[in-house]
Coordinates of C-alpha atoms and ligand atoms in Angstrom, one line a residue:
M25 CA 107.8 17.2 -25.0
N26 CA 106.4 20.6 -24.0
N27 CA 108.3 21.5 -20.9
K28 CA 107.6 25.2 -20.7
L29 CA 106.4 26.1 -17.2
Y30 CA 103.5 28.1 -18.6
G31 CA 101.9 27.0 -21.9
N32 CA 101.0 23.4 -21.1
L33 CA 97.6 23.9 -19.7
I34 CA 94.7 22.6 -21.7
F35 CA 93.1 26.0 -21.5
E36 CA 96.0 27.5 -23.4
L37 CA 95.5 25.1 -26.3
S38 CA 91.8 26.0 -26.6
K39 CA 90.5 27.6 -29.8
P40 CA 86.9 28.8 -29.9
G41 CA 84.7 26.4 -31.9
R42 CA 87.2 23.4 -31.8
K43 CA 85.5 20.1 -30.9
G44 CA 86.8 16.7 -29.9
Y45 CA 83.4 14.9 -30.2
S46 CA 80.6 14.3 -32.7
L47 CA 77.1 13.4 -31.6
P48 CA 74.4 11.7 -33.7
R49 CA 71.7 14.0 -35.1
N50 CA 69.1 14.7 -32.5
E51 CA 66.0 12.9 -33.6
Y52 CA 63.9 13.3 -30.5
G53 CA 63.5 17.1 -30.2
N54 CA 64.6 19.2 -27.3
Y55 CA 63.7 18.9 -23.7
N56 CA 63.1 22.2 -21.9
M57 CA 65.1 22.3 -18.8
P58 CA 63.4 24.3 -15.9
E59 CA 65.0 27.7 -15.7
S60 CA 66.1 27.0 -12.1
M61 CA 68.3 24.2 -13.3
Q62 CA 69.9 26.1 -16.2
R63 CA 73.3 27.6 -16.0
Q64 CA 73.6 31.4 -15.6
H65 CA 76.8 31.5 -17.7
P66 CA 78.1 29.0 -20.2
A67 CA 80.6 26.5 -18.7
E68 CA 84.2 27.6 -19.2
L69 CA 85.5 24.5 -20.9
P70 CA 88.5 24.3 -23.1
E71 CA 87.7 23.7 -26.8
C72 CA 90.2 21.3 -28.4
D73 CA 90.3 18.6 -31.0
E74 CA 90.7 15.0 -29.9
L75 CA 94.4 14.6 -30.9
T76 CA 95.4 17.8 -29.0
V77 CA 93.7 16.4 -25.9
V78 CA 95.4 13.0 -26.3
R79 CA 98.9 14.6 -26.7
H80 CA 98.3 17.0 -23.9
Y81 CA 97.5 14.3 -21.4
T82 CA 100.1 11.8 -22.7
N83 CA 102.8 14.4 -22.3
L84 CA 101.6 15.4 -18.9
S85 CA 101.7 11.7 -17.8
A86 CA 105.3 11.4 -18.9
N87 CA 106.2 14.1 -16.4
N88 CA 104.8 12.0 -13.6
F89 CA 107.0 9.8 -11.4
G90 CA 105.6 6.6 -9.9
V91 CA 106.7 3.2 -8.6
D92 CA 106.6 1.9 -12.1
N93 CA 109.2 4.6 -13.1
G94 CA 111.8 4.1 -10.4
F95 CA 112.7 3.6 -6.8
Y96 CA 110.3 5.5 -4.5
P97 CA 111.6 5.2 -0.9
L98 CA 109.0 7.5 0.6
G99 CA 108.9 6.7 4.4
S100 CA 105.5 6.0 6.0
C101 CA 103.9 5.5 2.6
T102 CA 104.9 1.9 1.6
M103 CA 105.4 2.5 -2.1
K104 CA 105.8 -1.2 -3.0
Y105 CA 105.3 -2.7 -6.4
N106 CA 101.7 -3.1 -7.3
P107 CA 101.5 -6.4 -9.3
K108 CA 99.7 -6.0 -12.6
I109 CA 97.6 -9.0 -12.0
N110 CA 95.7 -6.9 -9.4
E111 CA 94.7 -4.5 -12.1
E112 CA 93.5 -7.3 -14.3
V113 CA 91.4 -8.9 -11.6
S114 CA 89.9 -5.6 -10.4
A115 CA 89.0 -4.6 -13.9
M116 CA 86.9 -7.7 -14.6
P117 CA 83.6 -6.6 -16.0
Q118 CA 81.8 -9.0 -13.8
F119 CA 82.7 -6.7 -11.0
T120 CA 83.2 -3.3 -12.6
R121 CA 79.7 -3.4 -14.2
L122 CA 77.8 -4.0 -10.9
H123 CA 75.3 -1.3 -10.1
P124 CA 75.0 -0.4 -6.4
L125 CA 71.2 -0.8 -6.5
Q126 CA 70.9 -4.1 -8.5
P127 CA 69.2 -7.0 -6.7
A128 CA 71.3 -8.4 -3.9
E129 CA 71.0 -12.0 -5.2
T130 CA 72.9 -10.9 -8.3
T131 CA 75.8 -9.4 -6.4
R132 CA 76.8 -12.5 -4.5
G133 CA 80.2 -12.8 -6.1
A134 CA 81.2 -9.3 -4.9
K135 CA 79.9 -10.0 -1.5
E136 CA 81.9 -13.2 -1.4
V137 CA 85.1 -11.3 -2.2
C138 CA 84.4 -8.9 0.7
Q139 CA 83.7 -11.8 3.1
R140 CA 86.9 -13.6 2.1
L141 CA 89.0 -10.5 2.3
K142 CA 87.7 -9.8 5.8
K143 CA 88.5 -13.4 6.8
A144 CA 92.0 -13.0 5.5
L145 CA 92.4 -9.6 7.4
C146 CA 91.1 -11.3 10.6
A147 CA 93.7 -14.1 10.2
L148 CA 96.5 -11.6 9.6
T149 CA 95.6 -9.3 12.5
G150 CA 94.1 -11.6 15.1
L151 CA 90.9 -9.6 15.3
A152 CA 87.3 -10.8 15.1
D153 CA 85.6 -8.7 12.4
F154 CA 86.2 -5.9 9.9
T155 CA 84.3 -3.3 8.0
L156 CA 85.6 -2.5 4.5
K157 CA 83.7 0.8 4.3
P158 CA 86.3 3.5 5.1
F159 CA 87.9 5.1 2.0
A160 CA 91.4 5.8 3.4
G161 CA 93.6 5.5 6.5
A162 CA 92.5 8.7 8.1
H163 CA 88.8 7.8 7.3
G164 CA 89.5 4.4 9.1
E165 CA 90.9 6.2 12.1
L166 CA 87.8 8.3 12.4
T167 CA 85.6 5.3 12.0
G168 CA 87.6 3.3 14.6
L169 CA 87.4 6.2 17.1
M170 CA 83.7 6.4 16.5
V171 CA 83.5 2.6 17.3
I172 CA 85.4 3.3 20.5
R173 CA 83.1 6.2 21.4
G174 CA 80.1 4.1 20.7
Y175 CA 81.4 1.4 23.0
H176 CA 81.9 3.8 25.9
E177 CA 78.5 5.5 25.3
S178 CA 76.8 2.1 25.3
R179 CA 78.0 1.6 28.9
G180 CA 76.9 5.1 29.9
D181 CA 80.6 6.0 30.3
M182 CA 80.2 9.6 28.9
A183 CA 83.3 11.1 30.5
R184 CA 85.8 9.4 28.2
T185 CA 86.6 12.2 25.8
K186 CA 90.4 12.0 25.7
V187 CA 92.7 10.2 23.4
I188 CA 96.4 9.6 24.1
V189 CA 98.6 10.1 21.1
P190 CA 102.4 9.7 21.1
D191 CA 104.5 12.7 20.0
S192 CA 105.9 10.6 17.1
A193 CA 102.4 9.8 15.7
H194 CA 101.3 10.4 12.1
G195 CA 99.5 13.7 11.9
T196 CA 96.3 12.1 11.0
N197 CA 96.0 10.6 14.5
P198 CA 95.4 13.8 16.4
A199 CA 93.5 15.2 13.4
S200 CA 91.0 12.2 13.4
A201 CA 90.6 12.4 17.2
A202 CA 89.8 16.1 16.9
V203 CA 87.3 15.5 14.1
C204 CA 85.7 12.8 16.3
G205 CA 85.2 15.5 19.0
L206 CA 87.8 14.0 21.3
E207 CA 90.6 15.8 23.1
I208 CA 94.2 14.9 22.5
V209 CA 96.7 14.2 25.2
E210 CA 100.3 13.8 23.9
V211 CA 102.6 11.2 25.4
K212 CA 106.3 11.8 25.0
S213 CA 108.9 9.6 23.5
T214 CA 112.1 8.5 25.3
A215 CA 115.5 9.1 23.9
D216 CA 115.5 5.7 22.2
G217 CA 112.4 6.8 20.2
R218 CA 109.7 4.7 22.0
V219 CA 106.7 5.7 24.0
S220 CA 107.7 6.8 27.5
L221 CA 106.1 4.5 30.1
D222 CA 106.8 7.1 32.8
D223 CA 105.0 9.8 31.0
L224 CA 102.2 7.5 30.1
K225 CA 101.8 6.4 33.8
A226 CA 101.5 10.0 34.8
I227 CA 98.8 10.7 32.2
V228 CA 96.8 7.6 33.2
E229 CA 97.1 8.6 36.9
A230 CA 95.8 12.1 36.2
E231 CA 93.2 11.3 33.5
G232 CA 92.4 7.6 33.9
N233 CA 88.6 8.0 34.0
N234 CA 88.6 10.3 31.0
I235 CA 90.7 8.2 28.6
A236 CA 88.7 6.8 25.7
A237 CA 91.7 5.3 23.9
M238 CA 95.3 5.3 23.2
M239 CA 96.4 5.4 19.6
M240 CA 99.6 3.7 18.6
T241 CA 101.6 2.9 15.5
N242 CA 103.8 -0.1 15.8
P243 CA 106.4 -0.2 14.4
N244 CA 106.2 3.5 15.2
T245 CA 106.9 6.4 12.9
L246 CA 110.6 6.0 13.5
G247 CA 110.4 2.5 12.2
L248 CA 111.0 1.2 15.8
F249 CA 109.1 -1.7 17.4
E250 CA 107.3 -0.6 20.6
T251 CA 108.7 -3.2 23.0
D252 CA 106.5 -2.1 25.9
I253 CA 103.2 -2.9 24.3
P254 CA 102.0 -5.4 26.8
A255 CA 102.7 -3.0 29.7
I256 CA 101.1 -0.1 27.8
A257 CA 98.0 -2.1 26.9
K258 CA 97.6 -3.2 30.5
L259 CA 97.8 0.4 31.8
I260 CA 95.2 1.6 29.3
H261 CA 92.8 -1.4 29.8
D262 CA 93.1 -1.1 33.6
C263 CA 91.9 2.5 33.5
G264 CA 89.0 1.5 31.2
G265 CA 90.3 2.8 27.9
L266 CA 90.7 0.9 24.6
M267 CA 93.9 0.4 22.5
Y268 CA 93.7 1.7 18.9
Y269 CA 96.3 0.4 16.4
D270 CA 97.2 2.6 13.5
G271 CA 97.8 -0.2 11.0
A272 CA 98.6 2.0 8.0
N273 CA 102.1 0.6 8.2
L274 CA 101.2 -3.0 8.8
N275 CA 103.8 -4.1 6.2
P276 CA 106.6 -5.2 8.5
M277 CA 104.2 -7.1 10.8
L278 CA 102.9 -9.3 8.1
G279 CA 103.8 -12.8 9.1
A280 CA 105.7 -11.7 12.1
C281 CA 103.1 -10.8 14.7
R282 CA 99.5 -9.6 15.1
P283 CA 98.0 -6.5 16.7
G284 CA 95.1 -8.6 18.1
D285 CA 97.6 -10.7 20.0
M286 CA 99.3 -7.6 21.4
G287 CA 96.2 -6.3 23.2
F288 CA 94.8 -3.9 20.6
D289 CA 91.0 -3.6 20.4
V290 CA 90.4 -1.6 17.3
M291 CA 92.6 -0.9 14.3
H292 CA 92.6 0.2 10.7
I293 CA 94.7 -1.1 7.8
N294 CA 95.7 0.9 4.7
L295 CA 94.9 -1.6 2.0
H296 CA 96.5 0.8 -0.5
K297 CA 99.8 0.6 1.3
T298 CA 100.4 -2.9 2.7
F299 CA 98.2 -4.7 0.2
S300 CA 99.4 -3.0 -3.0
T301 CA 97.2 -0.5 -4.7
P302 CA 98.8 2.4 -6.6
H303 CA 98.3 5.4 -4.3
G304 CA 99.4 8.9 -3.8
G305 CA 98.1 12.3 -4.7
G306 CA 95.0 11.6 -2.7
G307 CA 93.7 8.2 -3.8
P308 CA 92.4 5.7 -4.4
G309 CA 92.4 4.2 -0.9
S310 CA 90.7 1.8 1.5
G311 CA 91.0 1.8 5.3
P312 CA 89.2 -1.2 6.7
V313 CA 88.6 -1.1 10.4
G314 CA 88.9 -4.3 12.5
V315 CA 87.7 -4.9 16.1
R316 CA 88.3 -7.6 18.7
S317 CA 85.5 -10.0 19.6
G318 CA 82.8 -8.1 21.6
L319 CA 83.1 -4.9 19.7
E320 CA 81.4 -6.0 16.5
P321 CA 78.1 -4.3 17.3
F322 CA 79.8 -0.9 17.2
L323 CA 81.0 -1.3 13.6
P324 CA 79.1 0.8 11.0
F325 CA 75.8 -0.5 9.9
V326 CA 76.4 -2.8 7.0
S327 CA 74.0 -2.5 4.1
P328 CA 74.0 -5.2 1.4
Y329 CA 76.1 -2.9 -0.7
E330 CA 78.8 -2.5 1.8
A331 CA 82.1 -2.6 -0.1
G332 CA 83.5 0.9 0.2
N333 CA 86.2 1.4 -2.4
F334 CA 85.6 -1.9 -4.1
G335 CA 88.4 -1.7 -6.7
V336 CA 90.9 -1.5 -3.9
V337 CA 89.3 -4.3 -2.0
M338 CA 89.6 -6.5 -5.2
K339 CA 93.3 -5.6 -5.5
A340 CA 94.0 -6.4 -1.9
Y341 CA 92.3 -9.7 -2.3
A342 CA 94.1 -10.5 -5.5
Y343 CA 97.4 -9.6 -3.8
I344 CA 96.8 -11.8 -0.8
L345 CA 95.7 -14.8 -2.9
S346 CA 98.7 -14.4 -5.3
L347 CA 101.2 -14.4 -2.5
G348 CA 99.4 -17.1 -0.5
R349 CA 99.7 -18.1 3.1
Q350 CA 103.5 -19.0 3.1
Q351 CA 104.8 -16.2 0.8
I352 CA 102.9 -13.5 2.7
K353 CA 105.0 -14.3 5.7
M354 CA 108.1 -13.1 3.8
V355 CA 106.8 -9.6 3.2
G356 CA 107.6 -8.2 6.7
P357 CA 111.0 -9.8 7.1
L358 CA 112.2 -8.8 3.6
A359 CA 111.0 -5.2 4.1
T360 CA 112.8 -5.1 7.4
L361 CA 116.0 -6.6 5.9
N362 CA 116.0 -4.0 3.1
A363 CA 115.6 -1.1 5.5
N364 CA 118.3 -2.3 7.8
Y365 CA 120.7 -2.9 4.9
I366 CA 120.3 0.7 3.6
K367 CA 120.6 2.1 7.1
E368 CA 123.8 0.2 7.8
C369 CA 125.4 1.1 4.5
L370 CA 124.7 4.8 4.9
K371 CA 125.1 5.5 8.6
D372 CA 128.7 6.5 8.3
V373 CA 127.8 9.5 6.1
Y374 CA 124.2 10.3 7.3
L375 CA 123.4 11.0 10.9
L376 CA 121.5 8.1 12.6
P377 CA 120.0 9.6 15.8
I378 CA 118.7 6.2 17.1
D379 CA 121.0 3.3 16.4
G380 CA 120.0 -0.4 16.4
L381 CA 117.7 -2.6 14.5
C382 CA 114.8 -0.9 12.7
K383 CA 111.7 -2.4 11.1
H384 CA 110.6 -1.5 7.6
E385 CA 111.8 2.1 7.7
F386 CA 114.2 4.4 9.6
V387 CA 115.0 8.1 10.0
F388 CA 118.3 9.9 9.4
D389 CA 118.8 13.4 10.9
G390 CA 120.4 14.8 7.7
L391 CA 124.0 14.5 6.7
K392 CA 126.5 13.6 9.3
D393 CA 128.9 16.4 8.3
K394 CA 126.9 19.5 9.3
S395 CA 129.7 21.9 8.2
T396 CA 128.7 21.9 4.5
G397 CA 125.4 23.6 5.1
V398 CA 123.7 21.1 2.8
T399 CA 120.3 20.3 4.3
T400 CA 117.9 17.4 4.0
M401 CA 115.8 19.4 1.6
D402 CA 118.9 19.7 -0.7
V403 CA 119.7 16.0 -0.5
A404 CA 116.0 15.2 -1.4
K405 CA 116.1 17.6 -4.4
R406 CA 119.4 16.2 -5.6
L407 CA 118.0 12.7 -5.6
L408 CA 115.5 13.8 -8.3
D409 CA 118.5 14.6 -10.6
Y410 CA 119.6 10.9 -10.3
G411 CA 116.1 9.6 -11.1
Y412 CA 114.9 8.7 -7.6
H413 CA 111.8 9.8 -5.8
A414 CA 112.8 11.7 -2.6
P415 CA 112.3 10.0 0.8
T416 CA 109.9 11.6 3.3
I417 CA 111.5 14.7 4.7
Y418 CA 111.1 16.9 7.8
F419 CA 108.8 14.2 9.3
P420 CA 108.7 12.9 12.0
L421 CA 109.1 16.2 13.8
L422 CA 111.3 14.7 16.5
F423 CA 114.5 15.8 14.6
H424 CA 115.5 18.9 12.7
E425 CA 116.6 17.3 9.5
S426 CA 114.4 14.1 9.3
L427 CA 115.0 12.0 6.2
M428 CA 112.8 9.0 6.4
I429 CA 113.5 6.0 4.1
E430 CA 111.3 3.0 3.5
P431 CA 112.4 0.7 0.7
T432 CA 109.7 -2.0 1.0
E433 CA 110.2 -5.7 0.2
S434 CA 109.7 -5.4 -3.6
E435 CA 113.1 -3.9 -4.5
S436 CA 116.0 -6.0 -5.8
K437 CA 119.5 -5.8 -4.2
D438 CA 120.7 -4.1 -7.4
T439 CA 118.2 -1.3 -7.1
I440 CA 119.0 -0.8 -3.4
D441 CA 122.7 -0.8 -4.1
G442 CA 122.2 1.8 -6.8
F443 CA 120.3 4.0 -4.3
I444 CA 123.0 3.6 -1.7
S445 CA 125.8 4.6 -4.0
V446 CA 123.8 7.7 -5.2
M447 CA 123.2 8.7 -1.5
R448 CA 126.9 8.3 -0.9
Q449 CA 127.7 10.4 -4.0
I450 CA 125.4 13.2 -2.8
A451 CA 127.1 13.1 0.6
E452 CA 130.4 13.5 -1.3
E453 CA 129.1 16.3 -3.5
A454 CA 127.9 18.1 -0.3
K455 CA 131.6 18.5 0.5
T456 CA 133.1 19.1 -2.9
Q457 CA 130.4 21.0 -4.7
P458 CA 127.8 22.1 -2.2
D459 CA 126.4 24.8 -4.5
T460 CA 125.3 22.1 -7.0
V461 CA 123.4 20.2 -4.3
K462 CA 121.9 23.4 -3.0
S463 CA 120.5 24.4 -6.4
A464 CA 119.2 20.9 -7.3
P465 CA 117.2 19.7 -9.1
L466 CA 119.0 20.7 -12.3
K467 CA 117.7 18.0 -14.7
T468 CA 113.9 18.0 -14.0
P469 CA 111.3 19.8 -16.1
I470 CA 110.9 22.3 -13.3
G471 CA 113.9 23.4 -11.2
R472 CA 114.0 24.3 -7.5
V473 CA 110.6 25.9 -6.5
D474 CA 110.2 28.5 -3.9
D475 CA 108.6 26.5 -1.1
V476 CA 107.9 29.6 1.1
L477 CA 106.2 31.5 -1.7
A478 CA 104.2 28.4 -2.7
A479 CA 103.0 28.0 0.9
K480 CA 102.3 31.7 1.5
H481 CA 100.9 32.6 -1.8
P482 CA 99.6 29.5 -3.5
I483 CA 98.3 29.8 -7.1
V484 CA 95.5 27.3 -7.2
N485 CA 93.6 28.2 -10.3
Y486 CA 94.2 29.3 -13.9
K487 CA 92.7 32.7 -13.7
Q488 CA 94.9 33.6 -10.7
M489 CA 97.9 32.5 -12.6
I490 CA 97.1 34.7 -15.6
H491 CA 96.4 37.6 -13.3
D492 CA 99.6 37.2 -11.4
N493 CA 101.6 36.8 -14.5
N494 CA 100.3 40.1 -16.0
Ligands
PLP515 C1 99.5 6.9 5.6 C2 99.3 6.9 7.0 C3 98.0 7.3 7.5 C4 97.0 7.9 6.7 O1 96.5 7.1 5.6 P1 95.7 7.8 4.4 O2 95.2 6.7 3.6 O3 96.7 8.7 3.7 O4 94.6 8.6 5.0 C5 97.9 7.2 8.9 N1 98.8 6.7 9.7 C6 100.0 6.3 9.2 C7 101.1 5.8 10.2 C8 100.3 6.4 7.9 O5 101.5 6.0 7.4

């Protein structure tokens, strides 16, 4: 395999005149493109033969790490196993060959899938209706907030421009509210990691008539169940606001409880997390938005070709059907069991800032022994040497050395025990050979990168790389 840092770009394999295609002889003459549509300069494309291209991309793919390669305990991302039957079902030509503009009566199968998936999502969440249009979790948040804004505006209630967001929230929550033109009011967490009712009461007292909604993640970003939901929902509803549920991390709730029953009015679900579509690196995703009864008119207009990211919709539907009504109830409890098992087996060597039962994930605040100087970053990098994907690090922002672990329900006890013993070994190495841990990874194609340089001076295209190298 070609592991040189520079020299594995397809452009570097290019030779003028090489081709990887052959077209039949043109029997129809040339069509003269209007000048305005013609390129000013030839496209700068690499020129390679087919085999070179195949090898290039095959070797690149071997440098990738995914759930199918090994354990991937990335907190807040739900990197569960994506059953292969999902791929088979979503690749059926009866669905993949549909054209968005073909007559509606010929697309009934696809529409039926959408209807059935919505029905299943309603049953799992306790809400009345869903739109499958949004393409990701963040897109769902924006859509959901627009639903909420539409609801307030329909009542002539134009002053509701503020959204309450907990300080532990996923970064997309305040971002979506801002994109929606709403103002963010942060509510603090208590020492036990849950929304502070006292702080919330003060906010509602001061801002009550301006509150459009409160956004919550439950279990929250620390993996903790928000036990005060009924009181919180009452406070927000009494002042005229709506409750928004960030259901990106619905996984631990499956079969255990439903946001609709807890008083939430609007929510999104990340199909690509909880309902098993390979994701990461920006896609593919799907973030359906659900509403309680009465809010249906504020969902986006539904054209006959509604299905958003249809491949992901198919995978979610296949996943729900293949688990079935009984098995799906095991997802949440097993994900919760796995997380608690890891937490309990490691909390004597990693610092657990908030003790007690967690849901599907939990957060350590780095190693317990702070005298070694080994940081969360070092631990994460060292894990790569042992063939594991790193957990989520330095998020949530509530602790200095956050290390957030989410094992999901799909992992066997053997895999989890293997991870635990490696985490313990790294804790030991931090004491006996800290320099090794601090210079990790030592076995990956690319060693420790300079994060600060990469952030301050990112090299984002080929020409810049050549320029900077010369
Ligand atoms: C992943 C995640 C999101 C964002 O989802 P995307 O599909 O990446 O846009 C939002 N909230 C929480 C809690 C998440 O974990």
